Amino acid sequence: MTRPEALRIAQELGFLKRPTPLLPSATEDDNDGWEDTNDCIHEEIFHEEITDFSGDQYASHQKSLRHAEARARRQQKWKALETQLTATYLHLQYSTCNWTKPYSYLSNEVQCKCPSDKLRRRRVDLIDLLSHTRRRRVTFCGCLPDVIRLLHLGYIAGSPQFPRTAFSVRLVQFHHHLWNHLSVSTSGFIDTLMSFLDEQCHSRLTPEQIKGRHQKNVNRNLRRPFTQAIDAYRRILLRELYPDKFIGVLYDIGCHLDVHIAKVNKGAGTWLQKRFQNAVKVSREAQSSLNSLFDMDNPALPGNKYSADFFRGQWASEREAYTSKQTVLLKQQLELGRLLSLQDELEAEWLKPMLTPEQVLARLRSTADLKERIDKQAAKVGTANVLGLENKQKAFLKLWYSKHEVGLKYIAICEEKRPLQQSRTDGHESNLGHKGKTNLLVALRKHVTQLKKVVETYQTRRAEYHVEYPHHQLPENIDYNDLIHIQADHPFWNDSLFTKLEAPWAVDPKTRHGMQQVAYADRATKELRRLGWEARQAMRWAITSHNQIWRTLLSLKSVPNSDPILATTLTSHPTLSCLPPLARQKAATVVINNRFVKMANLQLMWNEGLLEPSWR
């Protein structure tokens, strides 16, 4: 369609308005003494810029509609053949042992009762994994669709009607397995295959003449028929797995749960084995640590050794202590220390020398912020408690609060690092991306700066307290480099010096270590018991499924003492209704045999992984 034709059609259909000629203005006077000259240098360019492209857009839109309609008609034709194609595929899969026999079935074309005048011969290019046949004459008839006729020859057609190209079943199967394990381009795959076959085969798929008008390079345009062939094969697989319905959780977004279920099932044995081995390792390490502690004297109970009952009792005492009234009073003292620290910050801010107007404005903003925070904290704590405190108590509370701030900033950094640590764990892939990692590093730098600042404040207040009260016990001194390498159970985090709690769980490091190891051992024991339940449940499901599939397979093969109802249910399925009775039985046998092979392979993969957990 030319552009003038598209413009005319668009104007007739009302998509475009017809151009109206410009009328001269009534006030325009040609006798104004001016002379018209054609001195516009860019006149042609100007006319090109104001050209109306609406006709081109209409033609492009109509072309897209025609392509969409053709694609819809093609999909409807494939859908009409889907049931018969699936049934024939299953029947031939049984006869050819999944197309693993020699090429004898290529000469066994379908014998029909059509008269000779109804038969027609057409040349089709047959492409296999290791060779291709150029323009092979294939006999077609009206009683059997062309797609089904080619499938009997071991090829899947590249078009639902009058196919000129067909691809072997094993080639399509190979591409399907390749596509399941890696990302492969369809056009890149078929171009690579044709380049390889052109070197291996004596003949070459030359360009063919289509309707005597132009030539078509087959080697460069095989992507579309090959895409239709692999789509037809995937429809067959879906009909084989779920003939009546799909799993609808992810079907609306183009995802099928079967892939994810298969991955989980295959890795279930390995997953349980890894969890089992980790639980055994934790249990052994915890028991080894407890055995060492059980040989040590218990200072809380003179004359006795450490025991598991003692550690469990201390854990109960710790939980009771954190819910008592004394804990509430300790929190109030900590809030009082925060108020005193804010007052010191405000006083230090006013003592800073100001040299420039910018520094003065910055100090005013910071002092206003500190005053607001002090007012909120004073409303929470009250000023009466501050007036009655001695200098020693004030210094002690400020030191406690500064140490508490170090702990909060340390936890904040650990929380920020957690996504990065998870992405580096074995078996996990990073889902942060470049932007996510960049934002994470920016946040980490911010928290590191804050942590360094509070560590310096803690060291300063600890030094000041030691100068004023040298004979008093002080918490452990630590710098930033040492702080980032300690664990959460390090003695530095023990606040018994400030809380005045003298119980063994608060002051004795060995008691706290024993409490942790008892918790590890108890948790590992529960984990081993749970893994044993899951392993036995998985084995019970596998054995039940194996026996059920085996009984169904025996009934299809008419073995004595088998249940004929199972075979009747399968052979009467609507998908197999187009086949004769014997062919139905063979097709159903293929489906059940495939399920049996998958179940047997799954049991073999689970064999080593489930043995150890099942003993628990």
Coordinates of C-alpha atoms in Angstrom, one line a residue:
M1 CA 0.0 0.0 0.0
T2 CA 1.4 3.3 -1.0
R3 CA 1.3 6.5 1.1
P4 CA -1.3 8.3 -1.0
E5 CA -3.6 5.2 -0.9
A6 CA -3.2 5.0 2.9
L7 CA -4.0 8.8 3.2
R8 CA -7.1 8.4 1.0
I9 CA -8.4 5.4 3.0
A10 CA -7.8 7.1 6.3
Q11 CA -9.7 10.2 5.1
E12 CA -12.6 8.1 3.8
L13 CA -12.9 6.1 7.1
G14 CA -12.8 9.4 9.1
F15 CA -9.4 8.8 10.8
L16 CA -8.1 12.0 9.2
K17 CA -9.7 15.2 8.2
R18 CA -9.7 16.3 4.6
P19 CA -7.4 19.3 4.0
T20 CA -9.3 22.6 3.6
P21 CA -7.8 25.3 1.3
L22 CA -6.7 28.5 2.9
L23 CA -8.9 31.5 2.0
P24 CA -7.2 34.9 1.5
S25 CA -7.9 37.4 4.2
A26 CA -10.4 40.1 3.4
T27 CA -8.2 42.8 4.9
E28 CA -5.2 41.7 2.9
D29 CA -4.2 44.3 0.2
D30 CA -1.9 43.3 -2.5
N31 CA -1.2 46.9 -3.5
D32 CA 1.0 47.6 -0.5
G33 CA 4.1 48.4 -2.5
W34 CA 5.9 45.2 -1.4
E35 CA 7.4 42.8 -4.0
D36 CA 7.0 39.1 -3.3
T37 CA 10.3 37.2 -3.6
N38 CA 11.1 33.5 -3.3
D39 CA 14.1 33.9 -1.1
C40 CA 13.4 31.1 1.4
I41 CA 16.5 29.0 1.4
H42 CA 15.1 26.2 3.5
E43 CA 11.6 26.0 1.9
E44 CA 12.0 22.3 0.9
I45 CA 13.2 21.4 4.4
F46 CA 10.3 23.3 5.9
H47 CA 7.7 21.5 3.9
E48 CA 9.3 18.2 4.9
E49 CA 9.0 19.1 8.6
I50 CA 5.3 19.9 8.4
T51 CA 4.4 16.7 6.5
D52 CA 1.6 14.8 8.1
F53 CA 2.6 11.3 9.0
S54 CA -0.8 10.2 10.2
G55 CA -1.3 8.1 7.1
D56 CA 1.9 6.2 7.7
Q57 CA 0.8 5.5 11.3
Y58 CA -2.5 4.2 10.1
A59 CA -0.8 1.9 7.6
S60 CA 1.6 0.7 10.2
H61 CA -1.3 0.1 12.6
Q62 CA -3.2 -1.9 10.0
K63 CA -0.2 -4.0 9.3
S64 CA 0.2 -4.8 13.0
L65 CA -3.5 -5.8 13.1
R66 CA -3.0 -8.1 10.2
H67 CA 0.0 -9.8 11.8
A68 CA -2.0 -10.2 15.1
E69 CA -5.0 -11.7 13.3
A70 CA -2.7 -14.1 11.4
R71 CA -1.0 -15.1 14.7
A72 CA -4.4 -15.7 16.4
R73 CA -5.6 -17.9 13.4
R74 CA -2.4 -19.9 13.6
Q75 CA -2.8 -20.4 17.3
Q76 CA -6.4 -21.6 16.8
K77 CA -5.2 -24.1 14.2
W78 CA -2.6 -25.5 16.6
K79 CA -5.1 -25.6 19.4
A80 CA -7.5 -27.6 17.2
L81 CA -4.7 -30.2 16.7
E82 CA -3.5 -30.3 20.3
T83 CA -5.5 -33.3 21.5
Q84 CA -4.8 -35.4 18.5
L85 CA -1.2 -34.4 18.4
T86 CA -0.7 -35.3 22.1
A87 CA -2.4 -38.7 21.7
T88 CA -0.4 -39.6 18.6
Y89 CA 2.9 -38.5 20.2
L90 CA 2.3 -40.8 23.2
H91 CA 1.4 -43.7 21.0
L92 CA 4.5 -43.2 18.8
Q93 CA 6.7 -42.7 21.8
Y94 CA 5.7 -46.2 22.9
S95 CA 6.2 -47.7 19.4
T96 CA 9.6 -46.1 18.8
C97 CA 10.9 -46.3 22.4
N98 CA 10.9 -42.5 22.6
W99 CA 12.4 -42.2 19.1
T100 CA 15.6 -44.2 20.0
K101 CA 15.2 -46.9 17.4
P102 CA 16.9 -46.7 14.0
Y103 CA 15.3 -44.8 11.2
S104 CA 13.0 -47.7 10.3
Y105 CA 9.9 -45.8 11.3
L106 CA 10.6 -43.2 8.7
S107 CA 9.5 -45.6 6.0
N108 CA 6.4 -46.7 7.9
E109 CA 4.0 -44.1 6.8
V110 CA 0.4 -44.2 7.8
Q111 CA -1.7 -46.4 5.6
C112 CA -5.1 -44.8 4.8
K113 CA -8.0 -45.8 2.6
C114 CA -8.2 -42.6 0.6
P115 CA -8.4 -43.0 -3.2
S116 CA -5.3 -42.2 -5.2
D117 CA -6.9 -39.0 -6.6
K118 CA -7.2 -37.7 -3.0
L119 CA -3.6 -38.1 -2.3
R120 CA -1.2 -35.3 -2.8
R121 CA 2.6 -35.0 -2.6
R122 CA 4.5 -32.1 -1.4
R123 CA 8.1 -31.5 -0.8
V124 CA 9.2 -30.8 2.8
D125 CA 12.6 -30.0 4.2
L126 CA 13.3 -32.4 7.1
I127 CA 15.9 -31.2 9.7
D128 CA 17.4 -33.5 12.2
L129 CA 20.0 -33.1 14.9
L130 CA 22.8 -34.6 12.8
S131 CA 21.5 -34.2 9.2
H132 CA 18.9 -32.6 7.0
T133 CA 16.9 -33.9 4.0
R134 CA 16.3 -31.3 1.3
R135 CA 12.8 -31.3 -0.3
R136 CA 11.8 -34.8 0.5
R137 CA 8.5 -35.8 -1.1
V138 CA 5.9 -36.6 1.5
T139 CA 2.4 -38.0 0.8
F140 CA -0.5 -36.3 2.4
C141 CA -4.2 -37.0 2.3
G142 CA -7.4 -35.5 3.5
C143 CA -8.2 -38.0 6.3
L144 CA -5.2 -37.1 8.4
P145 CA -3.8 -33.6 9.2
D146 CA -0.4 -32.9 7.7
V147 CA 1.0 -32.3 11.2
I148 CA 0.0 -35.8 12.3
R149 CA 1.3 -37.4 9.1
L150 CA 4.8 -35.8 9.7
L151 CA 4.7 -36.9 13.4
H152 CA 4.4 -40.5 12.2
L153 CA 7.6 -39.9 10.3
G154 CA 9.3 -38.7 13.5
Y155 CA 9.1 -34.9 12.8
I156 CA 7.2 -32.0 14.3
A157 CA 5.8 -29.6 11.6
G158 CA 6.8 -25.9 11.6
S159 CA 3.3 -24.8 10.6
P160 CA -0.2 -26.1 11.4
Q161 CA -1.3 -26.1 7.8
F162 CA 0.7 -27.0 4.6
P163 CA 4.1 -27.2 6.4
R164 CA 7.2 -26.9 4.2
T165 CA 9.7 -27.4 7.1
A166 CA 9.7 -30.0 9.9
F167 CA 12.1 -30.7 12.7
S168 CA 12.9 -34.1 14.2
V169 CA 11.5 -35.0 17.6
R170 CA 14.9 -35.7 19.1
L171 CA 16.1 -32.3 17.9
V172 CA 13.2 -30.6 19.6
Q173 CA 13.8 -32.7 22.7
F174 CA 17.5 -31.7 22.7
H175 CA 16.6 -28.0 22.5
H176 CA 14.0 -28.4 25.3
H177 CA 16.6 -29.9 27.7
L178 CA 19.1 -27.3 26.7
W179 CA 16.6 -24.6 27.3
N180 CA 15.9 -26.0 30.8
H181 CA 19.5 -25.8 31.9
L182 CA 20.7 -22.6 30.3
S183 CA 19.5 -19.5 28.6
V184 CA 19.6 -20.1 24.8
S185 CA 18.4 -17.9 21.9
T186 CA 16.1 -19.7 19.5
S187 CA 17.5 -17.9 16.5
G188 CA 21.1 -18.4 17.7
F189 CA 20.5 -22.1 18.2
I190 CA 18.9 -22.7 14.8
D191 CA 21.6 -20.6 13.0
T192 CA 24.4 -22.6 14.7
L193 CA 22.7 -25.9 13.9
M194 CA 22.3 -25.0 10.2
S195 CA 25.9 -23.8 9.9
F196 CA 27.0 -27.2 11.4
L197 CA 24.7 -29.2 9.2
D198 CA 25.8 -27.3 6.0
E199 CA 29.4 -28.5 6.7
Q200 CA 28.4 -32.1 7.5
C201 CA 25.8 -32.8 4.8
H202 CA 26.4 -33.2 1.1
S203 CA 23.3 -31.1 0.1
R204 CA 22.5 -27.7 1.3
L205 CA 19.1 -26.1 2.0
T206 CA 19.1 -23.6 -0.9
P207 CA 16.6 -20.7 -1.2
E208 CA 13.3 -21.8 -2.5
Q209 CA 10.9 -20.0 -4.9
I210 CA 7.6 -19.0 -3.4
K211 CA 4.7 -18.4 -5.7
G212 CA 7.1 -17.4 -8.5
R213 CA 7.6 -13.9 -7.1
H214 CA 10.7 -13.8 -4.8
Q215 CA 13.2 -16.1 -3.2
K216 CA 13.3 -17.0 0.5
N217 CA 16.6 -17.9 2.2
V218 CA 15.5 -20.9 4.3
N219 CA 18.7 -20.9 6.4
R220 CA 18.1 -17.4 7.6
N221 CA 14.3 -17.7 8.3
L222 CA 14.0 -20.9 10.2
R223 CA 13.4 -19.2 13.5
R224 CA 9.6 -18.9 13.1
P225 CA 8.9 -22.5 12.1
F226 CA 11.3 -23.8 14.7
T227 CA 9.6 -21.7 17.4
Q228 CA 6.2 -23.1 16.4
A229 CA 7.6 -26.7 16.6
I230 CA 9.0 -26.2 20.1
D231 CA 5.8 -24.5 21.2
A232 CA 3.8 -27.6 19.9
Y233 CA 6.2 -29.9 21.8
R234 CA 5.7 -27.9 25.0
R235 CA 1.9 -28.1 24.6
I236 CA 2.3 -31.9 24.4
L237 CA 4.3 -32.0 27.6
L238 CA 1.8 -29.8 29.4
R239 CA -1.1 -32.0 28.2
E240 CA 0.8 -35.1 29.3
L241 CA 1.4 -33.7 32.8
Y242 CA -1.8 -31.8 33.4
P243 CA -4.4 -32.8 30.8
D244 CA -7.4 -31.0 32.4
K245 CA -6.1 -28.0 34.3
F246 CA -3.0 -26.1 35.3
I247 CA -1.7 -25.2 38.7
G248 CA -3.2 -21.7 39.0
V249 CA -1.0 -20.0 41.5
L250 CA 1.6 -18.7 39.1
Y251 CA -0.1 -19.6 35.8
D252 CA -1.5 -16.1 35.3
I253 CA 2.1 -14.6 35.1
G254 CA 3.4 -17.2 32.7
C255 CA 5.1 -19.4 35.3
H256 CA 4.4 -23.0 36.1
L257 CA 4.8 -24.6 39.5
D258 CA 5.9 -27.9 38.1
V259 CA 9.4 -26.6 37.5
H260 CA 9.7 -25.4 41.1
I261 CA 8.1 -28.5 42.5
A262 CA 10.6 -30.7 40.6
K263 CA 13.6 -28.6 41.9
V264 CA 12.4 -28.9 45.5
N265 CA 11.7 -32.7 45.1
K266 CA 15.2 -33.4 43.6
G267 CA 17.0 -31.4 46.3
A268 CA 14.9 -32.7 49.2
G269 CA 17.3 -35.5 50.1
T270 CA 20.4 -33.2 49.9
W271 CA 18.7 -30.5 51.8
L272 CA 17.7 -32.9 54.7
Q273 CA 21.2 -34.4 54.7
K274 CA 22.8 -31.0 55.0
R275 CA 20.5 -29.9 57.8
F276 CA 21.1 -33.2 59.5
Q277 CA 24.9 -32.9 59.3
N278 CA 24.8 -29.4 60.6
A279 CA 22.6 -30.4 63.5
V280 CA 25.0 -33.3 64.3
K281 CA 28.0 -30.9 64.2
V282 CA 26.4 -28.4 66.5
S283 CA 25.3 -31.1 68.9
R284 CA 28.8 -32.6 69.1
E285 CA 30.5 -29.2 69.6
A286 CA 28.0 -28.2 72.3
Q287 CA 28.4 -31.5 74.1
S288 CA 32.1 -31.3 73.9
S289 CA 32.1 -27.8 75.5
L290 CA 29.6 -29.0 78.2
N291 CA 31.8 -32.0 79.1
S292 CA 34.7 -29.6 79.6
L293 CA 32.6 -27.4 81.9
F294 CA 31.2 -30.4 83.8
D295 CA 34.8 -31.1 85.0
M296 CA 35.2 -27.5 86.5
D297 CA 34.4 -26.3 90.0
N298 CA 31.3 -24.1 90.3
P299 CA 32.1 -20.9 92.3
A300 CA 28.4 -20.3 92.8
L301 CA 28.0 -23.7 94.6
P302 CA 31.3 -24.5 96.4
G303 CA 32.1 -28.1 96.4
N304 CA 30.1 -28.8 93.3
K305 CA 30.8 -29.0 89.6
Y306 CA 28.9 -27.3 86.8
S307 CA 25.9 -29.2 85.6
A308 CA 23.2 -28.9 82.9
D309 CA 20.5 -28.4 85.5
F310 CA 22.5 -25.5 87.0
F311 CA 22.7 -23.8 83.6
R312 CA 19.0 -24.3 82.9
G313 CA 18.2 -22.8 86.3
Q314 CA 20.4 -19.8 85.6
W315 CA 18.6 -19.3 82.3
A316 CA 15.2 -19.3 84.1
S317 CA 16.7 -16.8 86.7
E318 CA 17.8 -14.4 83.9
R319 CA 14.4 -14.4 82.3
E320 CA 12.8 -13.6 85.7
A321 CA 15.3 -10.8 86.4
Y322 CA 14.5 -9.0 83.1
T323 CA 10.8 -9.0 84.0
S324 CA 11.2 -7.7 87.6
K325 CA 10.7 -4.2 89.0
Q326 CA 14.5 -3.8 89.4
T327 CA 14.9 -3.9 85.6
V328 CA 12.4 -1.0 85.2
L329 CA 14.4 1.1 87.7
L330 CA 17.6 0.3 85.8
K331 CA 16.0 1.5 82.5
Q332 CA 15.1 4.8 84.3
Q333 CA 18.7 5.2 85.4
L334 CA 19.9 4.7 81.8
E335 CA 17.4 7.3 80.6
L336 CA 18.7 9.6 83.3
G337 CA 22.3 9.0 81.9
R338 CA 21.1 10.0 78.5
L339 CA 19.7 13.3 79.8
L340 CA 23.0 14.1 81.5
S341 CA 24.9 13.3 78.3
L342 CA 22.7 15.7 76.3
Q343 CA 23.2 18.5 78.8
D344 CA 27.0 17.9 78.5
E345 CA 26.7 18.1 74.7
L346 CA 24.8 21.4 74.9
E347 CA 27.4 22.9 77.3
A348 CA 30.3 21.7 75.0
E349 CA 28.5 23.2 72.0
W350 CA 28.3 26.7 73.7
L351 CA 32.0 26.6 74.6
K352 CA 33.1 26.1 71.0
P353 CA 34.9 29.2 69.6
M354 CA 33.0 30.7 66.7
L355 CA 35.0 32.5 64.0
T356 CA 32.6 32.9 61.0
P357 CA 28.9 33.7 60.6
E358 CA 28.4 30.2 59.1
Q359 CA 29.8 28.6 62.2
V360 CA 27.5 30.7 64.4
L361 CA 24.5 29.6 62.4
A362 CA 25.5 26.0 62.6
R363 CA 25.9 26.3 66.4
L364 CA 22.5 27.9 66.7
R365 CA 20.9 25.0 64.8
S366 CA 22.7 22.3 66.8
T367 CA 21.9 23.9 70.2
A368 CA 18.3 24.3 69.2
D369 CA 18.1 20.7 68.4
L370 CA 19.9 19.7 71.6
K371 CA 17.5 21.8 73.7
E372 CA 14.5 20.2 72.0
R373 CA 15.9 16.7 72.8
I374 CA 16.7 17.7 76.4
D375 CA 13.1 18.9 76.9
K376 CA 11.7 15.6 75.6
Q377 CA 14.1 13.6 77.8
A378 CA 13.4 15.7 80.9
A379 CA 9.7 15.2 80.4
K380 CA 10.3 11.5 80.3
V381 CA 12.7 11.3 83.3
G382 CA 12.0 14.4 85.4
T383 CA 14.4 17.0 86.7
A384 CA 14.0 16.1 90.4
N385 CA 16.2 13.0 90.0
V386 CA 19.0 15.1 88.4
L387 CA 19.1 17.6 91.3
G388 CA 19.6 15.0 93.9
L389 CA 22.5 13.2 92.2
E390 CA 26.2 13.5 93.3
N391 CA 28.9 14.2 90.7
K392 CA 30.1 10.6 91.1
Q393 CA 26.7 9.2 90.3
K394 CA 26.4 11.6 87.3
A395 CA 29.7 10.5 85.9
F396 CA 28.8 6.8 86.4
L397 CA 25.5 7.2 84.6
K398 CA 27.0 9.0 81.7
L399 CA 29.7 6.3 81.4
W400 CA 27.0 3.7 81.4
Y401 CA 25.0 5.5 78.7
S402 CA 28.0 6.0 76.5
K403 CA 28.7 2.2 76.7
H404 CA 25.0 1.5 75.9
E405 CA 25.3 3.8 72.8
V406 CA 28.3 1.8 71.6
G407 CA 26.2 -1.4 71.8
L408 CA 23.3 0.2 69.8
K409 CA 25.5 1.5 67.0
Y410 CA 27.3 -1.9 66.9
I411 CA 24.0 -3.7 66.4
A412 CA 22.9 -1.2 63.7
I413 CA 26.1 -2.1 61.7
C414 CA 25.4 -5.8 62.1
E415 CA 21.8 -5.3 60.8
E416 CA 23.1 -3.4 57.8
K417 CA 25.6 -6.1 57.0
R418 CA 23.1 -8.9 57.2
P419 CA 21.8 -8.7 53.6
L420 CA 25.4 -8.7 52.3
Q421 CA 26.3 -11.7 54.4
Q422 CA 23.3 -13.6 53.3
S423 CA 24.1 -13.0 49.6
R424 CA 27.6 -14.4 50.2
T425 CA 26.4 -17.6 51.9
D426 CA 26.9 -20.9 50.1
G427 CA 23.8 -21.8 48.1
H428 CA 22.5 -18.2 47.9
E429 CA 22.8 -15.8 45.1
S430 CA 23.0 -12.0 45.6
N431 CA 19.8 -10.3 44.9
L432 CA 21.0 -6.8 45.9
G433 CA 22.1 -5.7 42.5
H434 CA 24.6 -2.8 41.9
K435 CA 22.2 -0.2 43.1
G436 CA 21.3 -2.1 46.3
K437 CA 24.9 -2.7 47.1
T438 CA 25.8 0.9 46.6
N439 CA 23.0 2.1 48.9
L440 CA 24.1 -0.6 51.5
L441 CA 27.7 0.6 51.4
V442 CA 26.6 4.3 51.8
A443 CA 24.5 3.3 54.9
L444 CA 27.4 1.3 56.3
R445 CA 29.8 4.3 56.0
K446 CA 27.3 6.4 57.8
H447 CA 26.9 3.9 60.7
V448 CA 30.7 3.4 60.9
T449 CA 31.2 7.2 61.3
Q450 CA 28.6 7.2 64.1
L451 CA 30.1 4.2 65.8
K452 CA 33.6 5.8 65.8
K453 CA 32.2 8.9 67.3
V454 CA 30.4 7.1 70.2
V455 CA 33.5 4.9 70.8
E456 CA 35.6 8.0 71.2
T457 CA 33.0 9.4 73.6
Y458 CA 33.0 6.2 75.6
Q459 CA 36.8 6.2 75.8
T460 CA 36.9 9.9 76.9
R461 CA 34.3 9.4 79.7
R462 CA 36.0 6.3 80.9
A463 CA 39.3 8.1 81.1
E464 CA 37.7 11.1 82.9
Y465 CA 36.0 8.7 85.4
H466 CA 39.3 6.9 86.0
V467 CA 41.1 10.2 86.8
E468 CA 38.4 11.3 89.2
Y469 CA 37.9 7.9 90.9
P470 CA 41.0 5.8 90.3
H471 CA 40.1 3.1 92.9
H472 CA 36.7 2.3 91.4
Q473 CA 36.2 -0.7 89.0
L474 CA 35.8 0.3 85.4
P475 CA 34.4 -1.5 82.3
E476 CA 36.8 -2.9 79.7
N477 CA 38.5 -0.3 77.5
I478 CA 38.2 -0.9 73.8
D479 CA 38.9 0.9 70.5
Y480 CA 37.1 0.8 67.2
N481 CA 39.5 -1.7 65.6
D482 CA 39.0 -4.2 68.4
L483 CA 35.3 -3.6 68.6
I484 CA 34.5 -4.7 65.0
H485 CA 36.1 -8.1 65.5
I486 CA 34.4 -9.2 68.7
Q487 CA 31.3 -11.3 68.9
A488 CA 28.0 -10.8 70.6
D489 CA 28.9 -13.0 73.5
H490 CA 32.2 -11.1 74.3
P491 CA 32.6 -10.1 78.0
F492 CA 32.7 -6.4 76.9
W493 CA 28.9 -6.4 76.5
N494 CA 28.4 -7.6 80.1
D495 CA 26.7 -4.7 82.1
S496 CA 26.8 -6.3 85.5
L497 CA 29.1 -3.5 86.7
F498 CA 26.3 -1.0 86.1
T499 CA 23.2 -3.1 86.9
K500 CA 24.7 -4.4 90.2
L501 CA 23.4 -7.9 89.4
E502 CA 25.6 -10.4 91.2
A503 CA 23.9 -13.6 90.0
P504 CA 26.1 -16.1 88.2
W505 CA 24.4 -15.6 84.9
A506 CA 25.3 -11.9 85.0
V507 CA 29.0 -12.0 86.3
D508 CA 30.4 -15.5 85.5
P509 CA 31.5 -15.9 81.9
K510 CA 31.7 -19.7 82.2
T511 CA 28.1 -19.8 83.4
R512 CA 26.9 -17.8 80.4
H513 CA 29.0 -20.0 78.1
G514 CA 27.4 -23.1 79.6
M515 CA 23.9 -21.6 79.2
Q516 CA 24.6 -21.0 75.5
Q517 CA 25.9 -24.5 75.0
V518 CA 22.9 -26.1 76.7
A519 CA 20.6 -24.1 74.5
Y520 CA 22.6 -25.3 71.4
A521 CA 22.4 -28.9 72.5
D522 CA 18.7 -28.8 73.2
R523 CA 18.0 -27.1 69.9
A524 CA 20.1 -29.6 68.0
T525 CA 18.3 -32.5 69.6
K526 CA 14.9 -31.0 68.6
E527 CA 16.2 -30.4 65.0
L528 CA 17.4 -34.0 64.7
R529 CA 14.0 -35.3 65.8
R530 CA 12.2 -33.0 63.4
L531 CA 14.4 -34.0 60.5
G532 CA 13.8 -37.7 61.3
W533 CA 10.0 -37.0 61.1
E534 CA 10.4 -35.3 57.7
A535 CA 12.7 -38.0 56.3
R536 CA 10.3 -40.7 57.3
Q537 CA 7.3 -38.8 55.9
A538 CA 9.1 -38.3 52.6
M539 CA 10.1 -41.9 52.4
R540 CA 6.5 -43.0 53.1
W541 CA 5.2 -40.7 50.3
A542 CA 7.8 -42.0 47.9
I543 CA 7.0 -45.7 48.7
T544 CA 3.3 -45.1 48.4
S545 CA 3.6 -43.3 45.1
H546 CA 6.0 -45.9 43.7
N547 CA 3.6 -48.8 44.6
Q548 CA 0.6 -46.9 43.1
I549 CA 2.4 -46.2 39.8
W550 CA 3.6 -49.7 39.6
R551 CA 0.1 -51.2 40.1
T552 CA -1.2 -48.9 37.4
L553 CA 1.5 -49.9 35.0
L554 CA 0.8 -53.6 35.7
S555 CA -2.9 -53.1 35.0
L556 CA -2.1 -51.4 31.7
K557 CA 0.0 -54.4 30.6
S558 CA -2.9 -56.8 31.6
V559 CA -0.9 -58.6 34.2
P560 CA -2.9 -61.2 36.2
N561 CA -4.2 -60.1 39.6
S562 CA -4.0 -56.4 38.6
D563 CA -6.7 -53.8 39.0
P564 CA -8.4 -53.3 35.6
I565 CA -10.2 -50.1 36.9
L566 CA -6.9 -48.2 36.9
A567 CA -6.3 -49.0 33.3
T568 CA -9.9 -48.2 32.3
T569 CA -9.7 -44.7 33.9
L570 CA -6.6 -43.8 31.9
T571 CA -7.6 -45.2 28.5
S572 CA -10.9 -43.5 28.7
H573 CA -9.4 -40.1 29.0
P574 CA -10.6 -37.5 26.4
T575 CA -7.1 -36.8 25.2
L576 CA -6.8 -40.4 24.0
S577 CA -10.3 -40.6 22.4
C578 CA -9.0 -40.2 18.9
L579 CA -6.9 -43.4 19.1
P580 CA -8.0 -47.0 18.6
P581 CA -8.2 -49.1 21.8
L582 CA -4.8 -50.8 21.5
A583 CA -3.1 -47.5 20.8
R584 CA -4.9 -45.9 23.8
Q585 CA -3.4 -48.5 26.0
K586 CA 0.1 -48.0 24.6
A587 CA -0.2 -44.2 25.0
A588 CA -1.4 -44.5 28.6
T589 CA 1.5 -46.9 29.2
V590 CA 4.0 -44.3 28.1
V591 CA 2.6 -41.7 30.5
I592 CA 2.7 -44.0 33.5
N593 CA 6.1 -45.4 32.5
N594 CA 7.5 -41.8 32.4
R595 CA 6.1 -41.2 35.8
F596 CA 7.6 -44.4 37.1
V597 CA 11.0 -43.6 35.8
K598 CA 10.9 -40.1 37.4
M599 CA 9.8 -41.6 40.7
A600 CA 12.6 -44.2 40.6
N601 CA 15.2 -41.6 39.8
L602 CA 13.9 -39.5 42.6
Q603 CA 14.2 -42.4 45.1
L604 CA 17.7 -43.0 43.9
M605 CA 18.7 -39.4 44.5
W606 CA 17.0 -39.5 48.0
N607 CA 18.6 -42.8 48.9
E608 CA 21.8 -41.4 50.5
G609 CA 20.3 -38.2 51.8
L610 CA 17.4 -39.7 53.7
L611 CA 19.1 -42.7 55.3
E612 CA 20.8 -40.9 58.2
P613 CA 17.9 -38.6 59.1
S614 CA 15.4 -41.4 59.0
W615 CA 17.2 -43.2 61.8
R616 CA 16.4 -40.4 64.3

